[in-house]
Structure formats: structure tokens, C-alpha cells
Amino acid sequence: MRPLLLVLAVLVAACGADGSGNETIPAVTDSGVLKVGIGDSVRYGDSPQQVGSLRLPIDAGEGPFPVIAFIHGGFWRNTYDSSLSEPQAADARSKGYATWNFEYRRVGDEGGGYPGTLDDIATAIDALARIDAPLDLDRVFVVGHSAGGHLALWVGQRDDPVVVPRLVVGQAPVADLAGSLDLGRGAVEGFMGGTPEQIPAAYDEADPARRLPVKVPQLIVHGLRDDDVPFEVVAPYIDKAGDSVDALLFEDEGHFDVIDPASPSWEATLAYLAGI
């Protein structure tokens, strides 16, 4: 995978999810570490989309705090942004977690799609190790929804990570790229830049179903009323992965219910995290 230059910077001016707005970038120390306060934005690369929001829990002591990194969905397209994950992130902070809700290059952005999106995800997760904040890096949980669920599962299977999550959570994840070519009006092929027959090596790198067995534990959270990523598309992945993957299934929930902080599935997800 092509390496990305890691540049961490605090954005002291208001900045949107796409990195827009005026910004002042302070000098980086020789070690590349920056102090980051509650609510600061962190730039982890040079592209406008390579920015995230790091927030600490309020009134929870001095830490170190367990961290939930959120990867939003949207079939890898730049139609959606990290605001999708913010309601869950706010709820997680109220329960004692630090949150890292970050943006990344998607299809439609310069450099987005395979492999640039994967480069961003890897760099954003590893950036946690270079942020001077009271974070418990032994308790990092990566939670992704839909296409973000694919990326979360991939995080748990990638090679040579700096930050190794304790658990990755796929909420209605696109867990099997090659088996999901019919989803989202060609979303998988649009993300990958071709079919499995055309670019098999790329699918070998990017497809969680082709990277089994998993390297860190996984949790799949899925609603059985999901029409966007139907459970029957994900079930073969769970069966193939075996005991290293747990699943929480909810009969009355659909695709977006699993990211609703008021939903039973999110309550169950937080309970699962608290138990490991």
C-alpha cells in the first residue's frame, strides 16, 4: 500500500467536515506529536478530506480513556460525510469514551476509491498513536457502518498496523465485496475501479472476505429489515469467519436503525464493548 505522509495539525479556525474554511497550522514538534484539546480538529494528511474530530468525554476524570473511532458509510461515495456518525459519537462520549470521528477521501474526491480510501483509513487510525491526549491505546474500538463497516473490518485485517484495535465493529457492513456487486447501483465496482475478474489482486487486498482469518476480534451488528445491505449478503462472511466473529441481530431494525443512538442495537453494542 502506498504510504501517506502523516501531518497532524490543530485547526484553530472553524472547519467543515470536508476540511473547508480558514485554518492556521502550528509547527509540529520534532517527534510529530501535537497536544490536542477537547473538540479540536486534527488534520492527518494534506488532502481536504483528511481531517477528523477528536473529542474527550466530559466530566470523566483525567483518563486515559478508551477510544471509539467512527467510520461513516455512504457506499464509499462523497455524498455523505462524518456527520452521520456524530449522534453515536456524542452518546459514546456521554458514557466515558473518547471519540475519533474522521473524514476520508471517497469516490468523487481526488484520490478517493481504491486504494486511496484504504490509505486514509489506515493513516487515520494510526494517527491516534501520535496525538498527545489521554487515550488508552490498548482499548481502541473501530466502529463502521455500511461501507464504513467494510472499512472497519478491513482495519482489523490489515498488515503492519501501528494501532491495533481491541475490536472492530461492522454495523450492516459490506463484508464481502465480491459478493456484493449488486448493491448500491454498482457501488463496489465504483469503489474498486473494476470487477474481481478484472483486478483480482486489488480485491485480495481490499475485500475482508478474502483476508480471512481475522487478526483481531470482530462484531457484526445487523438489522434483519435492512434492504440496503441485506443480511443474507453478510451471513456467508460470518459463517466463513467462524468463532473469531460474533454477531448481534435485530429483527425489527433496518439499515440506518443500527446507527441510531436510541436503538436497541447501539445499546447492545456499547454493552458488548464494555465487556471486553
mmCIF file of C-alpha atoms in Angstrom:
data_model
loop_
_atom_site.group_PDB
_atom_site.id
_atom_site.type_symbol
_atom_site.label_atom_id
_atom_site.label_comp_id
_atom_site.label_asym_id
_atom_site.label_seq_id
_atom_site.Cartn_x
_atom_site.Cartn_y
_atom_site.Cartn_z
ATOM 1 C CA MET A 1 0.000 0.000 0.000
ATOM 2 C CA ARG A 2 1.313 3.463 -0.838
ATOM 3 C CA PRO A 3 2.390 5.288 2.344
ATOM 4 C CA LEU A 4 0.928 8.686 3.199
ATOM 5 C CA LEU A 5 2.866 11.475 4.830
ATOM 6 C CA LEU A 6 1.337 11.899 8.273
ATOM 7 C CA VAL A 7 0.852 15.531 9.221
ATOM 8 C CA LEU A 8 -1.055 16.274 12.407
ATOM 9 C CA ALA A 9 -2.281 19.817 12.871
ATOM 10 C CA VAL A 10 -4.841 21.536 15.049
ATOM 11 C CA LEU A 11 -7.324 23.590 13.063
ATOM 12 C CA VAL A 12 -7.891 26.611 15.254
ATOM 13 C CA ALA A 13 -10.482 28.133 12.921
ATOM 14 C CA ALA A 14 -13.911 26.701 12.163
ATOM 15 C CA CYS A 15 -13.641 23.929 9.611
ATOM 16 C CA GLY A 16 -16.287 21.794 7.918
ATOM 17 C CA ALA A 17 -16.295 18.028 7.546
ATOM 18 C CA ASP A 18 -14.662 18.380 4.133
ATOM 19 C CA GLY A 19 -11.810 20.440 5.555
ATOM 20 C CA SER A 20 -13.115 23.751 4.199
ATOM 21 C CA GLY A 21 -12.562 27.036 5.988
ATOM 22 C CA ASN A 22 -9.600 29.136 7.005
ATOM 23 C CA GLU A 23 -7.034 27.347 9.072
ATOM 24 C CA THR A 24 -3.829 28.076 10.933
ATOM 25 C CA ILE A 25 -1.404 25.175 11.205
ATOM 26 C CA PRO A 26 1.042 25.385 14.125
ATOM 27 C CA ALA A 27 4.543 23.964 13.960
ATOM 28 C CA VAL A 28 4.836 20.232 14.536
ATOM 29 C CA THR A 29 7.322 19.143 17.180
ATOM 30 C CA ASP A 30 10.357 17.089 16.214
ATOM 31 C CA SER A 31 8.528 13.952 17.348
ATOM 32 C CA GLY A 32 5.500 14.779 15.206
ATOM 33 C CA VAL A 33 3.270 14.926 18.296
ATOM 34 C CA LEU A 34 0.739 17.665 18.952
ATOM 35 C CA LYS A 35 -1.300 18.444 22.006
ATOM 36 C CA VAL A 36 -4.979 18.213 21.159
ATOM 37 C CA GLY A 37 -7.762 19.508 23.378
ATOM 38 C CA ILE A 38 -11.400 18.608 23.668
ATOM 39 C CA GLY A 39 -13.228 19.434 20.458
ATOM 40 C CA ASP A 40 -10.132 20.163 18.392
ATOM 41 C CA SER A 41 -9.933 19.035 14.795
ATOM 42 C CA VAL A 42 -6.937 17.040 13.692
ATOM 43 C CA ARG A 43 -5.549 17.020 10.167
ATOM 44 C CA TYR A 44 -3.903 13.682 9.463
ATOM 45 C CA GLY A 45 -2.905 14.369 5.840
ATOM 46 C CA ASP A 46 -2.713 17.055 3.213
ATOM 47 C CA SER A 47 -5.964 16.417 1.323
ATOM 48 C CA PRO A 48 -9.028 18.472 2.321
ATOM 49 C CA GLN A 49 -10.890 15.355 3.453
ATOM 50 C CA GLN A 50 -8.094 14.067 5.707
ATOM 51 C CA VAL A 51 -9.397 15.590 8.914
ATOM 52 C CA GLY A 52 -11.196 14.306 11.973
ATOM 53 C CA SER A 53 -12.753 15.424 15.233
ATOM 54 C CA LEU A 54 -11.108 14.135 18.396
ATOM 55 C CA ARG A 55 -13.195 14.671 21.498
ATOM 56 C CA LEU A 56 -12.779 13.533 25.072
ATOM 57 C CA PRO A 57 -15.568 12.605 27.464
ATOM 58 C CA ILE A 58 -16.752 15.414 29.698
ATOM 59 C CA ASP A 59 -16.521 15.135 33.482
ATOM 60 C CA ALA A 60 -14.940 11.689 33.270
ATOM 61 C CA GLY A 61 -11.676 12.360 35.085
ATOM 62 C CA GLU A 62 -8.193 12.629 33.641
ATOM 63 C CA GLY A 63 -8.087 9.372 31.656
ATOM 64 C CA PRO A 64 -6.626 7.595 29.886
ATOM 65 C CA PHE A 65 -9.896 6.983 28.068
ATOM 66 C CA PRO A 66 -10.953 4.128 25.815
ATOM 67 C CA VAL A 67 -11.414 5.314 22.256
ATOM 68 C CA ILE A 68 -14.096 4.649 19.668
ATOM 69 C CA ALA A 69 -13.062 5.535 16.113
ATOM 70 C CA PHE A 70 -16.082 6.004 13.842
ATOM 71 C CA ILE A 71 -16.063 5.367 10.078
ATOM 72 C CA HIS A 72 -19.211 6.614 8.386
ATOM 73 C CA GLY A 73 -20.863 4.931 5.421
ATOM 74 C CA GLY A 74 -22.376 6.062 2.142
ATOM 75 C CA PHE A 75 -21.258 3.350 -0.304
ATOM 76 C CA TRP A 76 -17.786 4.963 -0.407
ATOM 77 C CA ARG A 77 -19.230 7.989 -2.255
ATOM 78 C CA ASN A 78 -18.704 11.593 -1.210
ATOM 79 C CA THR A 79 -22.455 12.189 -0.933
ATOM 80 C CA TYR A 80 -22.293 11.582 2.821
ATOM 81 C CA ASP A 81 -19.878 12.763 5.493
ATOM 82 C CA SER A 82 -18.848 12.159 9.087
ATOM 83 C CA SER A 83 -21.914 13.949 10.461
ATOM 84 C CA LEU A 84 -23.663 10.581 10.060
ATOM 85 C CA SER A 85 -21.603 9.222 12.950
ATOM 86 C CA GLU A 86 -21.818 12.232 15.272
ATOM 87 C CA PRO A 87 -25.013 11.221 17.156
ATOM 88 C CA GLN A 88 -23.395 7.929 18.126
ATOM 89 C CA ALA A 89 -20.136 9.667 18.952
ATOM 90 C CA ALA A 90 -21.909 12.124 21.253
ATOM 91 C CA ASP A 91 -23.631 9.263 23.032
ATOM 92 C CA ALA A 92 -20.328 7.388 23.397
ATOM 93 C CA ARG A 93 -18.698 10.458 24.965
ATOM 94 C CA SER A 94 -21.519 10.654 27.492
ATOM 95 C CA LYS A 95 -20.589 7.136 28.528
ATOM 96 C CA GLY A 96 -16.879 7.748 29.078
ATOM 97 C CA TYR A 97 -15.320 7.162 25.649
ATOM 98 C CA ALA A 98 -13.048 9.449 23.716
ATOM 99 C CA THR A 99 -14.190 9.598 20.100
ATOM 100 C CA TRP A 100 -12.322 9.966 16.809
ATOM 101 C CA ASN A 101 -14.876 10.737 14.107
ATOM 102 C CA PHE A 102 -12.920 11.319 10.941
ATOM 103 C CA GLU A 103 -13.412 12.037 7.272
ATOM 104 C CA TYR A 104 -11.629 10.321 4.402
ATOM 105 C CA ARG A 105 -11.373 10.526 0.609
ATOM 106 C CA ARG A 106 -14.258 8.835 -1.144
ATOM 107 C CA VAL A 107 -15.347 8.182 -4.708
ATOM 108 C CA GLY A 108 -15.805 11.626 -6.246
ATOM 109 C CA ASP A 109 -12.875 13.097 -4.309
ATOM 110 C CA GLU A 110 -9.425 13.399 -5.849
ATOM 111 C CA GLY A 111 -7.572 10.269 -4.797
ATOM 112 C CA GLY A 112 -10.724 8.611 -3.431
ATOM 113 C CA GLY A 113 -11.708 4.993 -4.040
ATOM 114 C CA TYR A 114 -9.297 2.084 -4.027
ATOM 115 C CA PRO A 115 -6.516 2.353 -2.885
ATOM 116 C CA GLY A 116 -6.615 5.949 -1.613
ATOM 117 C CA THR A 117 -9.575 5.382 0.698
ATOM 118 C CA LEU A 118 -7.793 2.466 2.363
ATOM 119 C CA ASP A 119 -4.648 4.568 2.746
ATOM 120 C CA ASP A 120 -6.680 7.239 4.534
ATOM 121 C CA ILE A 121 -8.380 4.785 6.862
ATOM 122 C CA ALA A 122 -5.075 3.190 7.887
ATOM 123 C CA THR A 123 -3.400 6.549 8.429
ATOM 124 C CA ALA A 124 -6.330 7.956 10.412
ATOM 125 C CA ILE A 125 -6.389 5.008 12.813
ATOM 126 C CA ASP A 126 -2.616 5.035 13.273
ATOM 127 C CA ALA A 127 -2.752 8.805 13.911
ATOM 128 C CA LEU A 128 -4.172 8.028 17.357
ATOM 129 C CA ALA A 129 -0.690 6.928 18.416
ATOM 130 C CA ARG A 130 0.726 10.380 17.614
ATOM 131 C CA ILE A 131 -1.835 12.566 19.330
ATOM 132 C CA ASP A 132 -0.826 13.835 22.757
ATOM 133 C CA ALA A 133 -4.099 13.240 24.559
ATOM 134 C CA PRO A 134 -5.092 10.876 27.398
ATOM 135 C CA LEU A 135 -6.095 7.964 25.172
ATOM 136 C CA ASP A 136 -5.943 4.299 26.158
ATOM 137 C CA LEU A 137 -4.465 2.774 23.010
ATOM 138 C CA ASP A 138 -4.977 -0.717 24.425
ATOM 139 C CA ARG A 139 -8.730 -0.099 24.265
ATOM 140 C CA VAL A 140 -9.338 1.261 20.777
ATOM 141 C CA PHE A 141 -12.603 0.177 19.158
ATOM 142 C CA VAL A 142 -13.281 0.849 15.475
ATOM 143 C CA VAL A 143 -16.969 1.151 14.560
ATOM 144 C CA GLY A 144 -18.056 1.490 10.933
ATOM 145 C CA HIS A 145 -21.437 1.495 9.225
ATOM 146 C CA SER A 146 -22.290 0.063 5.802
ATOM 147 C CA ALA A 147 -19.331 0.881 3.512
ATOM 148 C CA GLY A 148 -17.696 2.195 6.681
ATOM 149 C CA GLY A 149 -18.372 -1.252 8.115
ATOM 150 C CA HIS A 150 -16.348 -2.737 5.276
ATOM 151 C CA LEU A 151 -13.533 -0.328 6.138
ATOM 152 C CA ALA A 152 -13.758 -1.153 9.865
ATOM 153 C CA LEU A 153 -13.478 -4.892 9.174
ATOM 154 C CA TRP A 154 -10.538 -4.195 6.865
ATOM 155 C CA VAL A 155 -8.813 -2.247 9.670
ATOM 156 C CA GLY A 156 -8.848 -5.413 11.747
ATOM 157 C CA GLN A 157 -7.249 -7.412 8.931
ATOM 158 C CA ARG A 158 -4.635 -5.009 7.551
ATOM 159 C CA ASP A 159 -0.925 -5.625 7.626
ATOM 160 C CA ASP A 160 1.586 -3.923 9.962
ATOM 161 C CA PRO A 161 -0.729 -1.573 11.886
ATOM 162 C CA VAL A 162 0.662 0.925 14.388
ATOM 163 C CA VAL A 163 -2.582 0.943 16.388
ATOM 164 C CA VAL A 164 -4.142 -2.487 16.856
ATOM 165 C CA PRO A 165 -7.835 -2.271 17.824
ATOM 166 C CA ARG A 166 -9.189 -4.415 20.586
ATOM 167 C CA LEU A 167 -12.320 -4.947 18.495
ATOM 168 C CA VAL A 168 -13.725 -3.828 15.158
ATOM 169 C CA VAL A 169 -17.481 -3.455 14.731
ATOM 170 C CA GLY A 170 -19.251 -3.664 11.387
ATOM 171 C CA GLN A 171 -22.734 -2.165 11.524
ATOM 172 C CA ALA A 172 -24.550 -3.559 8.480
ATOM 173 C CA PRO A 173 -21.152 -3.960 6.809
ATOM 174 C CA VAL A 174 -20.349 -4.694 3.185
ATOM 175 C CA ALA A 175 -18.217 -7.590 4.396
ATOM 176 C CA ASP A 176 -17.819 -9.407 1.086
ATOM 177 C CA LEU A 177 -17.017 -7.041 -1.774
ATOM 178 C CA ALA A 178 -17.030 -9.668 -4.488
ATOM 179 C CA GLY A 179 -20.366 -10.969 -3.211
ATOM 180 C CA SER A 180 -21.942 -7.504 -3.089
ATOM 181 C CA LEU A 181 -21.569 -6.282 -6.666
ATOM 182 C CA ASP A 182 -25.326 -5.747 -6.987
ATOM 183 C CA LEU A 183 -25.552 -3.359 -4.033
ATOM 184 C CA GLY A 184 -25.854 0.402 -4.275
ATOM 185 C CA ARG A 185 -26.108 0.691 -8.066
ATOM 186 C CA GLY A 186 -22.607 -0.607 -8.702
ATOM 187 C CA ALA A 187 -21.058 0.892 -5.579
ATOM 188 C CA VAL A 188 -18.449 -1.846 -5.101
ATOM 189 C CA GLU A 189 -17.203 -1.686 -8.679
ATOM 190 C CA GLY A 190 -17.179 2.097 -8.497
ATOM 191 C CA PHE A 191 -15.099 1.992 -5.329
ATOM 192 C CA MET A 192 -12.672 -0.656 -6.533
ATOM 193 C CA GLY A 193 -12.341 0.564 -10.125
ATOM 194 C CA GLY A 194 -13.233 -2.785 -11.657
ATOM 195 C CA THR A 195 -14.632 -6.263 -11.088
ATOM 196 C CA PRO A 196 -12.946 -9.133 -9.248
ATOM 197 C CA GLU A 197 -12.171 -10.730 -12.596
ATOM 198 C CA GLN A 198 -10.512 -7.561 -13.879
ATOM 199 C CA ILE A 199 -8.439 -6.698 -10.791
ATOM 200 C CA PRO A 200 -8.216 -9.811 -8.589
ATOM 201 C CA ALA A 201 -5.130 -8.623 -6.670
ATOM 202 C CA ALA A 202 -6.931 -5.442 -5.636
ATOM 203 C CA TYR A 203 -9.844 -7.442 -4.248
ATOM 204 C CA ASP A 204 -7.387 -9.688 -2.429
ATOM 205 C CA GLU A 205 -6.128 -6.596 -0.626
ATOM 206 C CA ALA A 206 -9.396 -4.778 -0.020
ATOM 207 C CA ASP A 207 -12.042 -7.476 0.496
ATOM 208 C CA PRO A 208 -12.476 -8.652 4.113
ATOM 209 C CA ALA A 209 -13.912 -11.955 2.868
ATOM 210 C CA ARG A 210 -10.631 -12.627 1.059
ATOM 211 C CA ARG A 211 -8.460 -11.643 4.035
ATOM 212 C CA LEU A 212 -9.787 -14.219 6.479
ATOM 213 C CA PRO A 213 -8.907 -15.387 9.070
ATOM 214 C CA VAL A 214 -9.278 -12.169 11.033
ATOM 215 C CA LYS A 215 -6.393 -10.762 13.044
ATOM 216 C CA VAL A 216 -8.435 -9.031 15.760
ATOM 217 C CA PRO A 217 -11.925 -9.913 17.033
ATOM 218 C CA GLN A 218 -14.907 -8.654 15.050
ATOM 219 C CA LEU A 219 -18.519 -7.905 15.890
ATOM 220 C CA ILE A 220 -21.214 -7.725 13.207
ATOM 221 C CA VAL A 221 -24.352 -5.755 14.116
ATOM 222 C CA HIS A 222 -27.198 -6.114 11.650
ATOM 223 C CA GLY A 223 -30.899 -5.421 11.347
ATOM 224 C CA LEU A 224 -32.945 -8.088 9.613
ATOM 225 C CA ARG A 225 -35.111 -5.416 7.933
ATOM 226 C CA ASP A 226 -32.095 -3.994 6.114
ATOM 227 C CA ASP A 227 -32.835 -3.540 2.401
ATOM 228 C CA ASP A 228 -29.633 -1.631 1.576
ATOM 229 C CA VAL A 229 -27.192 -4.306 2.750
ATOM 230 C CA PRO A 230 -29.418 -7.354 3.306
ATOM 231 C CA PHE A 231 -28.287 -9.738 5.987
ATOM 232 C CA GLU A 232 -28.229 -12.644 3.546
ATOM 233 C CA VAL A 233 -25.338 -10.901 1.783
ATOM 234 C CA VAL A 234 -23.362 -10.761 5.052
ATOM 235 C CA ALA A 235 -24.299 -14.150 6.515
ATOM 236 C CA PRO A 236 -21.826 -16.170 4.380
ATOM 237 C CA TYR A 237 -18.982 -13.991 5.668
ATOM 238 C CA ILE A 238 -19.978 -14.650 9.281
ATOM 239 C CA ASP A 239 -20.152 -18.393 8.621
ATOM 240 C CA LYS A 240 -16.767 -18.401 6.905
ATOM 241 C CA ALA A 241 -15.093 -16.310 9.626
ATOM 242 C CA GLY A 242 -16.098 -18.716 12.373
ATOM 243 C CA ASP A 243 -15.531 -18.188 16.080
ATOM 244 C CA SER A 244 -13.471 -15.002 15.693
ATOM 245 C CA VAL A 245 -16.599 -13.071 14.663
ATOM 246 C CA ASP A 246 -19.670 -12.506 16.834
ATOM 247 C CA ALA A 247 -22.995 -11.233 15.522
ATOM 248 C CA LEU A 248 -25.830 -9.255 17.100
ATOM 249 C CA LEU A 249 -29.001 -9.446 15.005
ATOM 250 C CA PHE A 250 -32.117 -7.310 15.449
ATOM 251 C CA GLU A 251 -35.362 -8.408 13.869
ATOM 252 C CA ASP A 252 -37.080 -5.017 13.749
ATOM 253 C CA GLU A 253 -34.179 -2.794 12.660
ATOM 254 C CA GLY A 254 -33.222 -1.528 9.218
ATOM 255 C CA HIS A 255 -30.070 -0.152 7.666
ATOM 256 C CA PHE A 256 -29.972 3.179 9.485
ATOM 257 C CA ASP A 257 -31.508 1.991 12.752
ATOM 258 C CA VAL A 258 -28.184 0.455 13.758
ATOM 259 C CA ILE A 259 -26.573 3.922 13.887
ATOM 260 C CA ASP A 260 -29.386 5.474 15.917
ATOM 261 C CA PRO A 261 -28.087 6.051 19.468
ATOM 262 C CA ALA A 262 -31.610 5.352 20.778
ATOM 263 C CA SER A 263 -31.792 1.931 19.125
ATOM 264 C CA PRO A 264 -31.534 -1.406 20.960
ATOM 265 C CA SER A 265 -28.668 -2.381 18.649
ATOM 266 C CA TRP A 266 -26.485 0.554 19.728
ATOM 267 C CA GLU A 267 -27.244 -0.099 23.391
ATOM 268 C CA ALA A 268 -26.235 -3.737 22.850
ATOM 269 C CA THR A 269 -23.086 -2.691 21.004
ATOM 270 C CA LEU A 270 -21.933 -0.472 23.869
ATOM 271 C CA ALA A 271 -22.679 -3.260 26.338
ATOM 272 C CA TYR A 272 -20.561 -5.620 24.261
ATOM 273 C CA LEU A 273 -17.670 -3.128 24.189
ATOM 274 C CA ALA A 274 -17.868 -2.654 27.942
ATOM 275 C CA GLY A 275 -17.491 -6.391 28.453
ATOM 276 C CA ILE A 276 -14.200 -6.877 26.636
#
